[in-house]
Short mmCIF file of C-alpha atoms in Angstrom, two decimals:
data_model
loop_
_atom_site.label_atom_id
_atom_site.label_comp_id
_atom_site.label_asym_id
_atom_site.label_seq_id
_atom_site.Cartn_x
_atom_site.Cartn_y
_atom_site.Cartn_z
CA ASP A 1 18.17 9.86 0.00
CA ALA A 2 17.15 8.12 3.24
CA GLY A 3 13.70 7.30 1.94
CA VAL A 4 10.52 7.98 3.87
CA ILE A 5 11.25 8.28 7.57
CA GLN A 6 8.71 7.41 10.23
CA SER A 7 8.87 7.70 13.99
CA PRO A 8 8.48 6.08 16.34
CA ARG A 9 8.91 2.57 14.93
CA HIS A 10 7.00 1.07 17.82
CA GLU A 11 4.52 2.65 20.20
CA VAL A 12 2.79 1.03 23.13
CA THR A 13 0.25 3.12 24.96
CA GLU A 14 -2.76 2.80 27.16
CA MET A 15 -6.31 3.35 26.09
CA GLY A 16 -7.29 7.00 26.30
CA GLN A 17 -3.81 8.37 25.72
CA GLU A 18 -2.89 10.63 22.83
CA VAL A 19 -0.65 9.14 20.15
CA THR A 20 1.30 11.12 17.57
CA LEU A 21 2.95 9.46 14.61
CA ARG A 22 5.46 11.34 12.50
CA CYS A 23 6.55 11.17 8.90
CA LYS A 24 9.23 12.81 6.79
CA PRO A 25 8.59 12.24 3.08
CA ILE A 26 11.23 11.98 0.40
CA SER A 27 12.54 15.40 -0.51
CA GLY A 28 10.88 16.72 -3.65
CA HIS A 29 7.83 14.53 -3.43
CA ASN A 30 4.57 16.46 -3.55
CA SER A 31 2.10 13.86 -2.29
CA LEU A 32 1.92 12.18 1.09
CA PHE A 33 -0.28 9.30 2.16
CA TRP A 34 -1.15 7.80 5.55
CA TYR A 35 -2.22 4.14 5.61
CA ARG A 36 -3.22 1.69 8.29
CA GLN A 37 -2.60 -2.05 7.91
CA THR A 38 -4.24 -4.88 9.84
CA MET A 39 -4.51 -8.59 9.14
CA MET A 40 -8.26 -8.38 8.77
CA ARG A 41 -8.61 -5.27 6.63
CA GLY A 42 -5.28 -5.09 4.85
CA LEU A 43 -3.83 -1.74 3.82
CA GLU A 44 -6.33 1.11 4.11
CA LEU A 45 -5.78 4.70 3.01
CA LEU A 46 -6.60 7.14 5.79
CA ILE A 47 -5.76 10.49 4.23
CA TYR A 48 -3.58 11.97 1.54
CA PHE A 49 -2.06 15.37 0.94
CA ASN A 50 -1.00 17.06 -2.25
CA ASN A 51 1.35 20.04 -1.96
CA ASN A 52 0.70 20.02 1.82
CA VAL A 53 -3.08 20.34 1.35
CA PRO A 54 -5.38 17.52 2.53
CA ILE A 55 -7.13 16.20 -0.57
CA ASP A 56 -9.11 13.28 0.73
CA ASP A 57 -9.65 12.30 4.37
CA SER A 58 -12.61 10.01 3.76
CA GLY A 59 -10.64 7.07 5.13
CA MET A 60 -10.11 8.63 8.54
CA PRO A 61 -12.15 6.36 10.81
CA GLU A 62 -13.54 9.01 13.11
CA ASP A 63 -12.95 12.35 14.76
CA ARG A 64 -10.38 10.83 17.08
CA PHE A 65 -8.01 10.80 14.12
CA SER A 66 -6.44 13.94 12.71
CA ALA A 67 -3.54 14.61 10.35
CA LYS A 68 -1.51 17.68 9.53
CA MET A 69 1.16 18.61 7.05
CA PRO A 70 2.58 21.97 8.11
CA ASN A 71 5.30 21.90 5.45
CA ALA A 72 6.60 19.77 2.60
CA SER A 73 8.96 17.81 4.81
CA PHE A 74 6.81 16.82 7.77
CA SER A 75 3.45 15.30 8.58
CA THR A 76 1.76 13.99 11.72
CA LEU A 77 -1.08 11.60 12.38
CA LYS A 78 -2.67 12.00 15.78
CA ILE A 79 -5.09 9.74 17.60
CA GLN A 80 -6.81 11.21 20.62
CA PRO A 81 -8.05 9.37 22.60
CA SER A 82 -6.58 6.07 21.48
CA GLU A 83 -8.54 2.81 21.72
CA PRO A 84 -7.42 -0.85 21.54
CA ARG A 85 -9.03 -1.20 18.10
CA ASP A 86 -6.59 1.39 16.78
CA SER A 87 -3.78 -1.15 17.18
CA ALA A 88 -2.24 -1.63 13.75
CA VAL A 89 0.78 -0.77 11.65
CA TYR A 90 0.61 2.77 10.30
CA PHE A 91 2.48 3.56 7.10
CA CYS A 92 3.37 6.84 5.54
CA ALA A 93 4.12 6.98 1.81
CA SER A 94 5.14 9.73 -0.58
CA SER A 95 5.18 10.17 -4.33
CA PHE A 96 5.95 12.72 -7.01
CA LEU A 97 3.55 13.15 -9.91
CA GLU A 98 3.87 9.59 -11.15
CA ASN A 99 1.95 6.89 -9.45
CA GLU A 100 4.69 4.98 -7.69
CA GLN A 101 4.45 5.36 -3.93
CA PHE A 102 7.43 5.03 -1.65
CA PHE A 103 6.54 3.63 1.75
CA GLY A 104 8.21 4.20 5.08
CA PRO A 105 9.05 1.36 7.48
CA GLY A 106 5.82 1.86 9.43
CA THR A 107 4.91 2.47 13.07
CA ARG A 108 3.56 -0.52 14.97
CA LEU A 109 0.98 0.85 17.41
CA THR A 110 -0.32 -1.19 20.32
CA VAL A 111 -3.06 0.28 22.47
CA LEU A 112 -3.60 -1.63 25.69
CA SER B 1 -19.39 -1.09 -4.58
CA GLN B 2 -15.83 -1.19 -5.84
CA LYS B 3 -13.89 -4.24 -4.83
CA ILE B 4 -10.43 -5.77 -5.33
CA GLU B 5 -9.93 -9.50 -4.90
CA GLN B 6 -6.67 -11.32 -4.41
CA ASN B 7 -6.33 -14.90 -3.37
CA SER B 8 -5.83 -14.50 0.34
CA GLU B 9 -4.56 -18.05 0.65
CA ALA B 10 -0.82 -18.54 0.48
CA LEU B 11 0.71 -19.81 -2.73
CA ASN B 12 3.48 -22.38 -2.39
CA ILE B 13 5.61 -23.23 -5.41
CA GLN B 14 8.83 -25.04 -6.10
CA GLU B 15 11.96 -23.07 -6.82
CA GLY B 16 12.49 -22.59 -10.55
CA LYS B 17 8.81 -22.71 -11.40
CA THR B 18 6.66 -19.79 -12.53
CA ALA B 19 4.47 -18.21 -9.87
CA THR B 20 1.21 -16.65 -11.04
CA LEU B 21 -0.80 -14.36 -8.81
CA THR B 22 -4.23 -12.99 -9.63
CA CYS B 23 -5.88 -9.65 -8.98
CA ASN B 24 -9.55 -9.26 -9.88
CA TYR B 25 -11.59 -6.11 -9.53
CA THR B 26 -15.24 -5.16 -9.85
CA ASN B 27 -17.05 -1.95 -10.66
CA TYR B 28 -13.82 -0.27 -11.69
CA SER B 29 -12.46 1.11 -14.90
CA PRO B 30 -8.99 1.88 -13.63
CA ALA B 31 -6.57 3.91 -15.66
CA TYR B 32 -3.73 1.79 -14.34
CA LEU B 33 -2.89 -1.00 -11.95
CA GLN B 34 0.15 -1.42 -9.71
CA TRP B 35 1.89 -4.35 -8.07
CA TYR B 36 3.84 -4.06 -4.83
CA ARG B 37 5.91 -6.47 -2.80
CA GLN B 38 5.84 -6.49 1.00
CA ASP B 39 8.26 -8.34 3.25
CA PRO B 40 7.44 -9.01 6.92
CA GLY B 41 7.95 -5.97 9.09
CA ARG B 42 8.50 -3.65 6.13
CA GLY B 43 6.49 -1.28 4.00
CA PRO B 44 5.34 -2.23 0.49
CA VAL B 45 7.80 -1.71 -2.33
CA PHE B 46 6.63 -0.74 -5.81
CA LEU B 47 7.33 -3.28 -8.57
CA LEU B 48 5.39 -2.49 -11.72
CA LEU B 49 2.69 -0.26 -13.12
CA ILE B 50 0.59 -1.19 -16.13
CA ARG B 51 -1.78 1.21 -17.86
CA GLU B 52 -5.20 0.41 -19.27
CA ASN B 53 -3.95 0.58 -22.85
CA GLU B 54 -1.12 -1.87 -22.17
CA LYS B 55 -1.73 -5.59 -22.34
CA GLU B 56 1.55 -6.72 -20.86
CA LYS B 57 4.60 -5.34 -19.12
CA ARG B 58 7.87 -6.99 -18.19
CA LYS B 59 10.70 -6.25 -15.79
CA GLU B 60 13.47 -8.80 -15.50
CA ARG B 61 11.74 -12.00 -14.27
CA LEU B 62 8.45 -10.24 -13.65
CA LYS B 63 5.55 -10.04 -16.09
CA VAL B 64 2.20 -8.35 -15.57
CA THR B 65 -0.86 -8.60 -17.78
CA PHE B 66 -3.93 -6.40 -17.67
CA ASP B 67 -7.23 -7.56 -19.16
CA THR B 68 -9.77 -4.76 -18.85
CA THR B 69 -12.52 -6.97 -20.28
CA LEU B 70 -12.04 -9.68 -17.68
CA LYS B 71 -11.20 -7.02 -15.07
CA GLN B 72 -8.15 -8.98 -14.11
CA SER B 73 -4.40 -8.63 -13.79
CA LEU B 74 -1.99 -11.54 -13.63
CA PHE B 75 1.42 -11.21 -12.04
CA HIS B 76 4.04 -13.76 -13.05
CA ILE B 77 7.45 -14.47 -11.56
CA THR B 78 9.47 -16.76 -13.78
CA ALA B 79 12.31 -18.95 -12.52
CA SER B 80 11.18 -18.25 -8.97
CA GLN B 81 13.71 -18.16 -6.15
CA PRO B 82 13.32 -18.45 -2.37
CA ALA B 83 14.18 -14.73 -2.19
CA ASP B 84 10.92 -14.04 -4.06
CA SER B 85 8.98 -15.23 -1.01
CA ALA B 86 6.88 -12.28 0.16
CA THR B 87 3.36 -10.89 0.05
CA TYR B 88 2.35 -9.30 -3.24
CA LEU B 89 -0.27 -6.58 -3.35
CA CYS B 90 -2.13 -5.13 -6.28
CA ALA B 91 -3.42 -1.58 -6.16
CA LEU B 92 -5.84 0.40 -8.33
CA PRO B 93 -6.93 4.02 -8.35
CA LEU B 94 -10.42 4.76 -7.14
CA SER B 95 -12.59 6.49 -9.69
CA GLY B 96 -12.26 10.23 -9.42
CA GLY B 97 -8.86 10.09 -7.76
CA TYR B 98 -5.90 9.45 -10.00
CA GLN B 99 -3.35 9.21 -7.21
CA LYS B 100 -5.56 7.60 -4.60
CA VAL B 101 -5.22 3.83 -4.85
CA THR B 102 -6.96 0.96 -3.10
CA PHE B 103 -4.85 -2.04 -2.20
CA GLY B 104 -5.87 -5.66 -2.35
CA ILE B 105 -5.40 -7.82 0.73
CA GLY B 106 -2.33 -9.40 -0.85
CA THR B 107 -1.23 -12.94 -1.67
CA LYS B 108 1.58 -14.54 0.29
CA LEU B 109 4.03 -16.39 -1.94
CA GLN B 110 6.35 -19.04 -0.56
CA VAL B 111 9.03 -20.40 -2.89
CA ILE B 112 10.28 -23.74 -1.63
CA PRO B 113 13.91 -24.66 -2.32
#
């Protein structure tokens, strides 16, 4: 298995632009998590899905952020419009029943 | 409010010594606690999980303890090697969400040859 796949690996955009981050979880996993990591705040959970259904989005910072999981093998995190304070590394992770989470390589987002 | 505390300062130890990292939490009664390793530019990698009814767990050179009275977990790496240099994160489930975990800020370990 290739593990959790994220794209793009790096994204540089200008303030106000729409950003879409993509994630392919490990096949067979039924839970998917989106995290954001910064030096100041560490790793923060934004939203997680179970069986493609959003279970908890209380970590989504504001309405500019949205996430979807149209099927078991794909999820997106969208920021519209993006702001400089959104600059961070965004991780996707997946798991199956047990508590171990498998993380992707992350997307480093820079908003100018 | 619920809080996880890890020593945010880097820990430097000599190769061959035992490294001990601390994870303290408040206002939690977690069913389990996890430890992850993160290398620069990579996502965290799961190492160990210890449940509330377990006092200690081992995996090769790693040992984790879980003291629910002190609300503390200790993570030990024995016979440390330079390859063990990384940031180590503890994670606990928020109350009401078994799969939803909160991560500590992490402790950076540097093993000096």
